[in-house]
CSV table of C-alpha atoms in Angstrom, one decimal:
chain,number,residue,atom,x,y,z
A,1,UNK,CA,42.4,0.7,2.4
A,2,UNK,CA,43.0,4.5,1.3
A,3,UNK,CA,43.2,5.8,4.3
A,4,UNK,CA,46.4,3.8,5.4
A,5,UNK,CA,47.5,4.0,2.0
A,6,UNK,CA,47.5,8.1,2.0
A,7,UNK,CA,50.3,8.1,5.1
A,8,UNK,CA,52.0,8.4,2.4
A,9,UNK,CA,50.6,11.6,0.5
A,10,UNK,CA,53.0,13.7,1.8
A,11,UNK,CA,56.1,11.9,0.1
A,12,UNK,CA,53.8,12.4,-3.2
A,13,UNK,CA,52.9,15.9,-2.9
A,14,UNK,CA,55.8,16.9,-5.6
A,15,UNK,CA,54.5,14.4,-7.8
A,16,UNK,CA,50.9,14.9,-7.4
A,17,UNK,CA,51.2,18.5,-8.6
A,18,UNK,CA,53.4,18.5,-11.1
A,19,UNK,CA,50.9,15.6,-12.3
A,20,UNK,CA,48.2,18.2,-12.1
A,21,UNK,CA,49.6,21.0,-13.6
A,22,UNK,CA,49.8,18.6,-17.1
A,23,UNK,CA,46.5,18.3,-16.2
A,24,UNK,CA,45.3,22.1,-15.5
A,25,UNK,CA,47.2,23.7,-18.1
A,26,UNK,CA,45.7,27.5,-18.7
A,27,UNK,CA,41.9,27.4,-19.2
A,28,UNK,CA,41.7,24.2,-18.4
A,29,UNK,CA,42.2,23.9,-14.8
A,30,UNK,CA,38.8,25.9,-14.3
A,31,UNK,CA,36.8,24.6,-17.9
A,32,UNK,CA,37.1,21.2,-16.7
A,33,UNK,CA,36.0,21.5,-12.6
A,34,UNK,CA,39.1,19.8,-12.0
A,35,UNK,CA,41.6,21.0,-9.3
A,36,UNK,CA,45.8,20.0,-8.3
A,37,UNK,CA,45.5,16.5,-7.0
A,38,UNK,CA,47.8,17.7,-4.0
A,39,UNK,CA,44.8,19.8,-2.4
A,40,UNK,CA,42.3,17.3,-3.5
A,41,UNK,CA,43.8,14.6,-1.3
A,42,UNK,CA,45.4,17.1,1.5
A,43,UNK,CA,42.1,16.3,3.4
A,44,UNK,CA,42.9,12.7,4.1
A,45,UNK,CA,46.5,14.1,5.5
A,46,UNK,CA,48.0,11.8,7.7
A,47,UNK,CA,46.7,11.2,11.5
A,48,UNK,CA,48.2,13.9,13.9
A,49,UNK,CA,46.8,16.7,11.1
A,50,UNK,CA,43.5,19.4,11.4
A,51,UNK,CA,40.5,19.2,9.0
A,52,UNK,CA,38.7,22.8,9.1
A,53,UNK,CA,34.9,22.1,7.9
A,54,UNK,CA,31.7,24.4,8.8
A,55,UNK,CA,33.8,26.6,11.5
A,56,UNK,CA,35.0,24.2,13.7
A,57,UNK,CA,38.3,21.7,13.5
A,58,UNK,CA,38.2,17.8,13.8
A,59,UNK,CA,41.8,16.2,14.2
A,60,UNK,CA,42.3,13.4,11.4
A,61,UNK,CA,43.1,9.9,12.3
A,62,UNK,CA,43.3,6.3,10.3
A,63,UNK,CA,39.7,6.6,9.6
A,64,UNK,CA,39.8,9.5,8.2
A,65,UNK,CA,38.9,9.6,4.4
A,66,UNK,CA,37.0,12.6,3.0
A,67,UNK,CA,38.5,14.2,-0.1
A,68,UNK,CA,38.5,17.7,-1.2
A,69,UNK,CA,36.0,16.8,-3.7
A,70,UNK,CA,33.7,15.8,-1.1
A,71,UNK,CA,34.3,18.4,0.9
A,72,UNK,CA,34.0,20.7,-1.9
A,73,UNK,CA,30.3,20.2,-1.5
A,74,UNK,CA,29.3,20.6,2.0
A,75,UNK,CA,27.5,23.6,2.6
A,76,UNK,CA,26.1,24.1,-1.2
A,77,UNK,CA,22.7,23.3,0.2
A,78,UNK,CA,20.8,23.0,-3.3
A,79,UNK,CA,18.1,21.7,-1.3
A,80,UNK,CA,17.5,25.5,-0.1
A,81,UNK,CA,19.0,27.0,-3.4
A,82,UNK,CA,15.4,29.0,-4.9
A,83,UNK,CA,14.3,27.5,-8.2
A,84,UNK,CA,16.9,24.8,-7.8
A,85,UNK,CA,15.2,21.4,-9.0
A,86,UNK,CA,15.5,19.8,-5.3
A,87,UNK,CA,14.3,22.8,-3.8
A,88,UNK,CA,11.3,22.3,-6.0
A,89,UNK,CA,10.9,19.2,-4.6
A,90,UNK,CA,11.4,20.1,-0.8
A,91,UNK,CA,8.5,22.6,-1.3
A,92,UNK,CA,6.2,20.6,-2.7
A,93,UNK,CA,6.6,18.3,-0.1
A,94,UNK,CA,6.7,21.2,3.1
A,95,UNK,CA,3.2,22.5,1.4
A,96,UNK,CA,1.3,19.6,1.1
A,97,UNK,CA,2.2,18.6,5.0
A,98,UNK,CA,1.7,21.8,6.0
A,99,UNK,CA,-2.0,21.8,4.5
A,100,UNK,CA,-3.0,18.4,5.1
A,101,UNK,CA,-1.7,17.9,8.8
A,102,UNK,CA,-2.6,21.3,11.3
A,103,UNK,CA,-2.4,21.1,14.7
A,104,UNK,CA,-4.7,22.1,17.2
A,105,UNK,CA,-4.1,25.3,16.9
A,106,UNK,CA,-4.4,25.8,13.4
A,107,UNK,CA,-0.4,25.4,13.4
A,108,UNK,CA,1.2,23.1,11.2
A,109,UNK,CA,2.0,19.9,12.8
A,110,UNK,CA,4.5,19.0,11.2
A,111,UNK,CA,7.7,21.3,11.7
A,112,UNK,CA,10.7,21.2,9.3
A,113,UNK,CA,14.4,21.3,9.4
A,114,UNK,CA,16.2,21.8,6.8
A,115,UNK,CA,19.4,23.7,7.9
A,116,UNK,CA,21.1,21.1,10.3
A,117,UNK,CA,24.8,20.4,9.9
A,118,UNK,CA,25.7,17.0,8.0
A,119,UNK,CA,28.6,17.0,10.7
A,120,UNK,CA,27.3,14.2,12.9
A,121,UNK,CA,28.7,11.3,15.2
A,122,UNK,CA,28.8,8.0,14.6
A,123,UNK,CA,27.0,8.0,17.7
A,124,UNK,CA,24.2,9.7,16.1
A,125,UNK,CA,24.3,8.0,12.9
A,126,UNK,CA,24.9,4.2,13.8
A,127,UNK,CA,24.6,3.3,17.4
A,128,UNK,CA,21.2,6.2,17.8
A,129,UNK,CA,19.7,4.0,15.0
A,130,UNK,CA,20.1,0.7,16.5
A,131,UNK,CA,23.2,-0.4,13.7
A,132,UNK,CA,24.6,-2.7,15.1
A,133,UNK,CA,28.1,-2.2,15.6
A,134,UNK,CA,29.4,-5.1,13.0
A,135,UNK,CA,27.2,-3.8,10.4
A,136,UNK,CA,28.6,-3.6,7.1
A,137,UNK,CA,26.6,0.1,6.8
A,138,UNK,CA,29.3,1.2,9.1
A,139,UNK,CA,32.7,0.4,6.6
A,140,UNK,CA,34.7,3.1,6.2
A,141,UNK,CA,34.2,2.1,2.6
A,142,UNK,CA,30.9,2.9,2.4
A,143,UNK,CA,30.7,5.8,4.5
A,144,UNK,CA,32.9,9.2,4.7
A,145,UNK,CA,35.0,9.9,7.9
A,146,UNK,CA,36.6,12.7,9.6
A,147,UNK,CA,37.7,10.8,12.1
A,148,UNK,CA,36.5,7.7,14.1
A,149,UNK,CA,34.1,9.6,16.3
A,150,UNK,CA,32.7,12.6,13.3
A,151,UNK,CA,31.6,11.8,9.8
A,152,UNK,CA,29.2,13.2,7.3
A,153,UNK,CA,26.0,11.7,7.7
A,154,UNK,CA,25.2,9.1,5.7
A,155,UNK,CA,21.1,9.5,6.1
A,156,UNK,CA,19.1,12.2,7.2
A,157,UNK,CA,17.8,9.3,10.0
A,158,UNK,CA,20.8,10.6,11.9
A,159,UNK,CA,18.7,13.6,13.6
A,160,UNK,CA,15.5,11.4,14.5
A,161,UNK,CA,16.8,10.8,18.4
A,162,UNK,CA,17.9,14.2,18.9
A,163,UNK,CA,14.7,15.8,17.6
A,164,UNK,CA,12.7,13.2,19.7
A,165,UNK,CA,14.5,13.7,22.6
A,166,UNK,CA,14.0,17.7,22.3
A,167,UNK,CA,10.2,16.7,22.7
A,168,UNK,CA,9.0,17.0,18.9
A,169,UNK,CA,7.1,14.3,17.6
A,170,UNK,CA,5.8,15.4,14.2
A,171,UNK,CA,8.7,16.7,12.1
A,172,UNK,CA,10.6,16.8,8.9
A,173,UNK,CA,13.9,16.5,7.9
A,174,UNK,CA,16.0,17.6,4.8
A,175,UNK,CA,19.5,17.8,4.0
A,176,UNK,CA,22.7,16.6,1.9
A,177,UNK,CA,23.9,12.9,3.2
A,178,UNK,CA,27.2,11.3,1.6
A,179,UNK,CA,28.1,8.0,0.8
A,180,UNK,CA,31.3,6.6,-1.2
A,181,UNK,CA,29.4,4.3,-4.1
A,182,UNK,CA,29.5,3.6,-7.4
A,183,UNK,CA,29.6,5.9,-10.1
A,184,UNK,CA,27.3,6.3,-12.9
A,185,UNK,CA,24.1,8.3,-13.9
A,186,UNK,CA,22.0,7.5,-11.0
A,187,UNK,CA,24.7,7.7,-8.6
A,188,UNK,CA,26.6,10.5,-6.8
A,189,UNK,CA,28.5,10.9,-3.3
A,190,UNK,CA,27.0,13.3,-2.3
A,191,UNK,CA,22.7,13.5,-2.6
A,192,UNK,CA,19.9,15.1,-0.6
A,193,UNK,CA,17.1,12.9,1.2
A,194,UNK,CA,13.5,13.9,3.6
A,195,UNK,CA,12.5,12.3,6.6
A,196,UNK,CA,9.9,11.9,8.3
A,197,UNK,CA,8.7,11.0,11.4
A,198,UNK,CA,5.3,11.1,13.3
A,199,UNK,CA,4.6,9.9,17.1
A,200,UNK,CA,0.9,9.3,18.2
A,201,UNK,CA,0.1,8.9,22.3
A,202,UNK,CA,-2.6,5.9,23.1
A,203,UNK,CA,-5.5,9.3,22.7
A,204,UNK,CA,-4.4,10.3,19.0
A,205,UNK,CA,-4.3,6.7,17.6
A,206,UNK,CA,-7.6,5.2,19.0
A,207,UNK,CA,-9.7,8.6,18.4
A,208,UNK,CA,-12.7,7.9,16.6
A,209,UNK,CA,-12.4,4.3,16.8
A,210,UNK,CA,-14.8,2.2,18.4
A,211,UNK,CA,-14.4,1.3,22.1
A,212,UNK,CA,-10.9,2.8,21.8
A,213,UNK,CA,-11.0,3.5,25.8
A,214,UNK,CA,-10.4,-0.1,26.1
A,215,UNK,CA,-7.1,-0.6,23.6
A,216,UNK,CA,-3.9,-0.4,24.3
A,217,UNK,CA,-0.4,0.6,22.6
A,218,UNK,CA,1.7,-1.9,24.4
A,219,UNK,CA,1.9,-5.5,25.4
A,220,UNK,CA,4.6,-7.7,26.3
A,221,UNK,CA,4.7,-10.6,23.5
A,222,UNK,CA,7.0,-12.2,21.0
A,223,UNK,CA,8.2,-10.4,18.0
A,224,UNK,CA,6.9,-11.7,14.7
A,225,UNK,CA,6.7,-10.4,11.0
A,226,UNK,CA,3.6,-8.0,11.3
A,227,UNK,CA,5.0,-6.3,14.7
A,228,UNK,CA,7.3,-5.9,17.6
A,229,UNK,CA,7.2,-7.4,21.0
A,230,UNK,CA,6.0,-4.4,22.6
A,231,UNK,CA,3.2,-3.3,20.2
A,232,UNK,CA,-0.4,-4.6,20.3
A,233,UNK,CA,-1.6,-6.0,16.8
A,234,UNK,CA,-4.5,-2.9,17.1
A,235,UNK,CA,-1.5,-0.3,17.3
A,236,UNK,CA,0.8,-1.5,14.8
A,237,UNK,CA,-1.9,-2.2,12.0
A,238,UNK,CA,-3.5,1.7,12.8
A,239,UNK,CA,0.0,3.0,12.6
A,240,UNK,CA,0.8,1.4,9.3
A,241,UNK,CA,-2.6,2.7,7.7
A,242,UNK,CA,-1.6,6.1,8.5
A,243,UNK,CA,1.7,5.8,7.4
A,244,UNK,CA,0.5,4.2,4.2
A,245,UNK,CA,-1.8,6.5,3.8
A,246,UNK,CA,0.4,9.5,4.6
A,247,UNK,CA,2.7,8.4,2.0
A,248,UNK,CA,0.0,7.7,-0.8
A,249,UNK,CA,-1.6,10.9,-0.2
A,250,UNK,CA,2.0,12.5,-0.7
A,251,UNK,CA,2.8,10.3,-4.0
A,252,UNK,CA,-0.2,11.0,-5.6
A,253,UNK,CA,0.4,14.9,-4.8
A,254,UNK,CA,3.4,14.9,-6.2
A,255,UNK,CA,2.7,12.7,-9.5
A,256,UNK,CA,-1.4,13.4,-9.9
A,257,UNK,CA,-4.4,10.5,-9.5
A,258,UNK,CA,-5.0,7.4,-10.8
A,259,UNK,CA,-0.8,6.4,-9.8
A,260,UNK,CA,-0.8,2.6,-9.0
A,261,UNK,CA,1.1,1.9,-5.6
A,262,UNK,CA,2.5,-1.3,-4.0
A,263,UNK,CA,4.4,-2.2,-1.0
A,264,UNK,CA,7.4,-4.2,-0.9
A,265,UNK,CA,8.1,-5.5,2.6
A,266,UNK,CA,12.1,-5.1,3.6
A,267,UNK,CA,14.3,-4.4,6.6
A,268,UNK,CA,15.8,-1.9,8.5
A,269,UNK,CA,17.4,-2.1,11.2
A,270,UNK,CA,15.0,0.9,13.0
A,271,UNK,CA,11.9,0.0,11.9
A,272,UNK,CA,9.9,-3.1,12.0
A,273,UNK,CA,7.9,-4.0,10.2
A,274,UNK,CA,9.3,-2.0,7.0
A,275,UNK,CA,8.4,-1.4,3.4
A,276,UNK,CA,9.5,0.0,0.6
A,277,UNK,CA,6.6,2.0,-1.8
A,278,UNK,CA,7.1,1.3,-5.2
A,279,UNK,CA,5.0,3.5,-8.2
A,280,UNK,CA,4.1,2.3,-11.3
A,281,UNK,CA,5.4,5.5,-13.8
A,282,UNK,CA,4.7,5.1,-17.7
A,283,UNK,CA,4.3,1.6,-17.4
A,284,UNK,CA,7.8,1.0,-15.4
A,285,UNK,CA,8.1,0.3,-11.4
A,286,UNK,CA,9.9,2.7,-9.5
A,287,UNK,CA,11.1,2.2,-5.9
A,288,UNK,CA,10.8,5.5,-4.5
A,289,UNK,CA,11.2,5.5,-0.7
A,290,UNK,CA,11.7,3.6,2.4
A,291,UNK,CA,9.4,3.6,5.7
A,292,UNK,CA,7.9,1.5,8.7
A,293,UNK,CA,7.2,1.5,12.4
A,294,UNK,CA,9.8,2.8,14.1
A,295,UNK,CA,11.4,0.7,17.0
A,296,UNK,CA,10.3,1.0,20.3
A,297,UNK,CA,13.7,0.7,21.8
A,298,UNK,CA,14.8,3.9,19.9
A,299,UNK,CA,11.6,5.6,20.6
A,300,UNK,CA,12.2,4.6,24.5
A,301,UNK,CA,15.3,5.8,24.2
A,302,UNK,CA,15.0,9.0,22.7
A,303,UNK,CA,12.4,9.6,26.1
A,304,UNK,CA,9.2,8.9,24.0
A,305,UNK,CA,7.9,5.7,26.2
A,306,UNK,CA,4.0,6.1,25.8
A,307,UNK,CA,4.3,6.5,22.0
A,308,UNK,CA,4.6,4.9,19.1
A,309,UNK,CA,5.3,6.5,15.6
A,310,UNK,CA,6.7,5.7,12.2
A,311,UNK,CA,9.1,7.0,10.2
A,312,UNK,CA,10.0,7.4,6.4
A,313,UNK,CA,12.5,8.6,4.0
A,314,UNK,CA,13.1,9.5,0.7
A,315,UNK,CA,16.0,11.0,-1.9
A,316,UNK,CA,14.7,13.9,-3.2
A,317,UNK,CA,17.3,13.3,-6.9
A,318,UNK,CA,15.2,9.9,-7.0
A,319,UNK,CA,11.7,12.3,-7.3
A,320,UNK,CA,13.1,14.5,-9.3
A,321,UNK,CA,14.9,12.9,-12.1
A,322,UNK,CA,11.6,10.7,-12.2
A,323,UNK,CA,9.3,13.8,-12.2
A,324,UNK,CA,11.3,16.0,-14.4
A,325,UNK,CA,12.9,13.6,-16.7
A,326,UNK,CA,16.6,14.7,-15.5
A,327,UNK,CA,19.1,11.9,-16.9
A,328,UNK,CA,21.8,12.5,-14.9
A,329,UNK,CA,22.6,13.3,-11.1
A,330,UNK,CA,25.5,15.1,-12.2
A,331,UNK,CA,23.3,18.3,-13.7
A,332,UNK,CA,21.8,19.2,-10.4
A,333,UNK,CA,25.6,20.3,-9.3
A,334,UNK,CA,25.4,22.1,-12.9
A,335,UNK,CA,25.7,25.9,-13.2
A,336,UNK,CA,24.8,26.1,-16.3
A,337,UNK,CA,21.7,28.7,-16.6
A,338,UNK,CA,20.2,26.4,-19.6
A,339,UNK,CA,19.7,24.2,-16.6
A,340,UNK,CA,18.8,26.2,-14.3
A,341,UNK,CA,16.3,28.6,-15.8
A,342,UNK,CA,14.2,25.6,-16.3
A,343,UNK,CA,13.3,25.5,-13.0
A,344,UNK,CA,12.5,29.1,-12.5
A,345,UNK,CA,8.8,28.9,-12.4
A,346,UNK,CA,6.1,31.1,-10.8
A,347,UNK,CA,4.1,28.2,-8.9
A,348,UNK,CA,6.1,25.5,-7.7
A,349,UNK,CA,3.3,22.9,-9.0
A,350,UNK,CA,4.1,24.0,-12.1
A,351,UNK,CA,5.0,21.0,-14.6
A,352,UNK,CA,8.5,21.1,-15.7
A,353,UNK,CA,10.2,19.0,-18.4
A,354,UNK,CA,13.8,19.1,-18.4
A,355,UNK,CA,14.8,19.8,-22.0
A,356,UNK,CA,18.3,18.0,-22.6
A,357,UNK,CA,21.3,20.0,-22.6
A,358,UNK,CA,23.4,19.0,-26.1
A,359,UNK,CA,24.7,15.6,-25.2
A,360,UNK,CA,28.6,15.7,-25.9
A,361,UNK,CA,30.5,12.7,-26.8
A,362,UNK,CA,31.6,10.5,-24.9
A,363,UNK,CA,35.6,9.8,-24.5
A,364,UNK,CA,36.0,6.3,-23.2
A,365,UNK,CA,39.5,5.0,-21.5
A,366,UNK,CA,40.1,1.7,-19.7
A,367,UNK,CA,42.2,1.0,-17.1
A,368,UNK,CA,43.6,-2.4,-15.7
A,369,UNK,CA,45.7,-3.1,-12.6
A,370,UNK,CA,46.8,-6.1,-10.1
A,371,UNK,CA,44.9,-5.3,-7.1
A,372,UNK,CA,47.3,-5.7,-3.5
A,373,UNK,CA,47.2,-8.4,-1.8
A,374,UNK,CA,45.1,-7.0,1.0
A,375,UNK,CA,42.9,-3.6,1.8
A,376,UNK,CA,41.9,-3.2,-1.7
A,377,UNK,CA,38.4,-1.8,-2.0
A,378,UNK,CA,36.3,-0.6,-5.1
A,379,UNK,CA,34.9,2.1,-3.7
A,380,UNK,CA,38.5,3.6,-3.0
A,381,UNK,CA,39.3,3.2,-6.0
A,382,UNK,CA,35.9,4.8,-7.5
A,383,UNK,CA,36.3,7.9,-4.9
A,384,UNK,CA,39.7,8.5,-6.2
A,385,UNK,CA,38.8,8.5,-10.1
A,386,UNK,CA,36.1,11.2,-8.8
A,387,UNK,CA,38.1,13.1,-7.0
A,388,UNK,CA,40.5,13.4,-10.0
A,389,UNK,CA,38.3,13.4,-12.5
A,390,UNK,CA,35.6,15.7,-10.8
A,391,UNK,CA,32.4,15.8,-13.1
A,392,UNK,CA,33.8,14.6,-16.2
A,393,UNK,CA,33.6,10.9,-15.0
A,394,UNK,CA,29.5,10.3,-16.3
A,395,UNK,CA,30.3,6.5,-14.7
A,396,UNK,CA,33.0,3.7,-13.9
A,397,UNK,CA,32.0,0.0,-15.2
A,398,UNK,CA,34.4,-3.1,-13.5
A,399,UNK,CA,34.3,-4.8,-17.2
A,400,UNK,CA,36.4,-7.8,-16.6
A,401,UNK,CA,38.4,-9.7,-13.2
A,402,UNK,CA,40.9,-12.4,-14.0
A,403,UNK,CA,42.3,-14.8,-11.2
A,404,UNK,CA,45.9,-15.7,-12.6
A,405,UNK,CA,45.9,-19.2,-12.4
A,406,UNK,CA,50.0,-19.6,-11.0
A,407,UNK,CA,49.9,-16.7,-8.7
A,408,UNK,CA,46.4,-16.8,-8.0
A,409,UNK,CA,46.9,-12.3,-7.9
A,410,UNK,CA,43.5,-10.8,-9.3
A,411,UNK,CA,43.1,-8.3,-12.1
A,412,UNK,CA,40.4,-5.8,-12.3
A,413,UNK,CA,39.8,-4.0,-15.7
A,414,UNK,CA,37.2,-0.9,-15.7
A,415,UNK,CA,36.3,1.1,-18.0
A,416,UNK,CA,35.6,5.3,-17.4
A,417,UNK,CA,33.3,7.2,-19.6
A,418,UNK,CA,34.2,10.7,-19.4
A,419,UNK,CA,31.8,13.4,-20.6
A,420,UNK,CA,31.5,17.2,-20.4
A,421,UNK,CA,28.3,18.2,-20.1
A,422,UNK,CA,28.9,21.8,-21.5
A,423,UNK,CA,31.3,21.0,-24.3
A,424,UNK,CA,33.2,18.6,-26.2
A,425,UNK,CA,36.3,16.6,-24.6
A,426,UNK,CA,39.2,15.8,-26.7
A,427,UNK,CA,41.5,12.8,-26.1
A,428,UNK,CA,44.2,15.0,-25.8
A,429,UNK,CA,42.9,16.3,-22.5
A,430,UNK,CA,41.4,13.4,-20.9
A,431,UNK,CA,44.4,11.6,-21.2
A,432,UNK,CA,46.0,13.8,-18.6
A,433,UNK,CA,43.1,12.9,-16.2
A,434,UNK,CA,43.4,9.1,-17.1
A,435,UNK,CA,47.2,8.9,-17.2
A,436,UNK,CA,47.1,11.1,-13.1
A,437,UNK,CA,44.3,8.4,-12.2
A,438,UNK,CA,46.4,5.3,-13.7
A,439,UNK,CA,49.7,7.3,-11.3
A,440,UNK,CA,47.2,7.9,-8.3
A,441,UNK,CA,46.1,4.3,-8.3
A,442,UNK,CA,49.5,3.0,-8.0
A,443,UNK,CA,51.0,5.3,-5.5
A,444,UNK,CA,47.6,5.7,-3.4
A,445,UNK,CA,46.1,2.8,-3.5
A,446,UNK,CA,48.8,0.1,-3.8
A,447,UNK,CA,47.9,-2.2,-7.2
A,448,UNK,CA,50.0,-3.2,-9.9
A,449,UNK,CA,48.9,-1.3,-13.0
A,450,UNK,CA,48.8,-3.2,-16.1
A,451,UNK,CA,49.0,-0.1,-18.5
């Protein structure tokens, strides 16, 4: 994959920048985000080298895989940027808990953290969560590495054990997670999601209901679709009406009565059972987050044995390009003040619009290569047109695979859409970013280009 592939980046360095410099040339290098493909792929240097990130050092080794590009982002926190759309969001969110659900006290009951470093283990991200360890969630494909034991979370689920463990069991969680995907509108490597997750002791969940003394949270059974071994029927079907309700309560603060809910059942692998909530939003259904009964095991784990709780999550750029008609995931990275001012409202129930920035055109290149025989993976090959790229790549579409039918090699053809979203490209330009991502291909990733 890249990573062994990049052992190599220092024999490139010379190339690389001369190679960016065609592409950086005076106002350019800034006008166009873009920076000297040298320092954009320095990160991934080869094992035996230092990556410095949030004040502390992590040694790199071969699964090590973060660009500069990526890295570029960590610590932006728009999720706590003031008037910044997400931020919006997270509010929202914070003050509807924070009315609905008070302690006994009079306290919140929910507390929030929304500061916690996207540094974790795989420890904490996988094994924490139940993954198991032949999951494909785990690729280094799919996920960002600093090196086999640190990565950048790839969910915000990554802090449930450690929170659990500190005693909490009413909480909230927000925060930037990264994951190496596709590229188009809806899609970006880095994004921000809230958790949630609420514990209830045998008292809190049988309060109020009738002969309650006599039920219990726990049996020893076989698992089935509606509930764990552990779990009584009575437990699992009060915790899912709260959770349900929780989350309806939530929905239909954010997006106003009369919203028509359903519930898709799914899996993951620390809940069970699990659904996904789906709206129905000017007459088009909308998955909008994950949720379900957490696992006992994880609970137990965590030193929670005579509870049981849910858990949910969401992606706050999902709520908001929904609920302020944003077309793009690229704009909330935008610092543009057209964008930004129209988020700058006195009340944050306010009803925003977005009203479109001028839509450029769009300057559309296509790129074909033999892939290698072995190691090859899209989503290398998708991180490396964003890292060179930067923002100007609006998406990446695999338009055509041939199988020659001699050789049996295998061709990919994509197509790259590149669009300012401030001003209008020329051909001129982008075919410096094309021809140093057609270059970087070859020498990074090992195909055969057919250009």
């Amino acid at each position: 994959m890249v990573c062994s592939a990049l052992r190599r980046v220092a024999h490139l360095r010379v190339y690389l920048v001369r190679k960016a410099s065609g592409v950086s040339r005076g106002h350019q290098h800034q006008a166009l985000g873009l920076r000297p493909a040298a320092s954009e792929f320095a990160a991934r240097g080869a094992p035996g080298s230092v990556v410095e990130l949030l004040g502390k050092s992590y040694p790199q080794d071969d699964y090590s895989n973060l660009s500069r590009k990526v890295l570029s982002r960590v610590g932006r926190n728009l999720h706590n940027q003031q008037h910044h759309p997400l931020w919006l969001i997270k509010e929202r969110v914070k003050e509807h808990f924070y009315k609905q659900y008070v302690g006994r006290f009079g306290t919140p009951l929910f507390s929030v953290y929304d500061d916690l470093s996207p540094v974790v283990t795989t420890w904490q991200n996988f094994d924490s969560l139940l993954i198991p360890a032949d999951h494909p969630s785990r690729k280094k494909g799919d996920n960002y590495y600093l090196n086999r034991t640190h990565m950048l979370r790839a969910h915000t689920s990554a802090h449930q054990w450690d929170l659990l463990h500190a005693g909490l069991d009413a909480f909230l969680v927000v925060g930037d997670v990264y994951r190496r995907d596709q590229i188009d509108s809806q899609h970006y490597p880095v994004f921000h999601q809230l958790e949630a997750v609420r514990l209830f002791s045998k008292h809190e969940l049988f309060a109020g209901i009738k002969d309650g003394e006599s039920l219990q949270l726990f049996e020893q059974s076989s698992r089935s679709a509606h509930k764990q071994e552990t779990h009584t029927m009575e437990a699992v079907k009060l915790v899912e009406f709260d959770l349900k309700q929780t989350l309806t309560r939530l929905v239909t603060h954010l997006f106003g009565d009369g919203l028509d809910i359903r519930w898709v059942d799914c899996y993951f692998p620390f809940t069970h059972p699990s659904f996904e909530m789906e709206i129905n939003f000017r007459g088009e259904w909308l998955e909008v987050l994950g949720c379900g009964v957490m696992e006992q095991q994880l609970v137990n784990s965590a030193g929670a044995q005579d509870r049981i709780g849910w858990a949910f999550g969401l992606g706050l750029e999902r709520l908001a390009m929904i609920l302020y008609d944003i077309p793009d995931i690229r704009l909330f990275w935008s610092e543009d003040d057209r964008f930004l001012k129209q988020f700058r409202v006195s009340d944050i129930s306010q009803k925003v619009k977005f009203q479109p920035l001028s839509k450029y055109p769009a300057v559309i290149n296509d790129i074909s290569f033999w892939l290698p025989s072995e190691n090859y993976s899209e989503n290398d090959f998708y991180d490396l047109v964003r890292t060179i790229g930067g923002d100007l790549v609006e998406k990446v579409d695999l338009i055509d695979k041939f199988e020659h039918p001699k050789t049996h090699r295998t061709s990919h053809c994509y197509r790259i859409t590149y669009r300012h979203m401030e001003r209008t490209l020329s051909q001129s330009e982008v075919r410096h970013v094309h021809q140093a991502v057609q270059e970087a291909a070859v020498q990074l990733l090992g195909v055969e280009g057919r250009f």
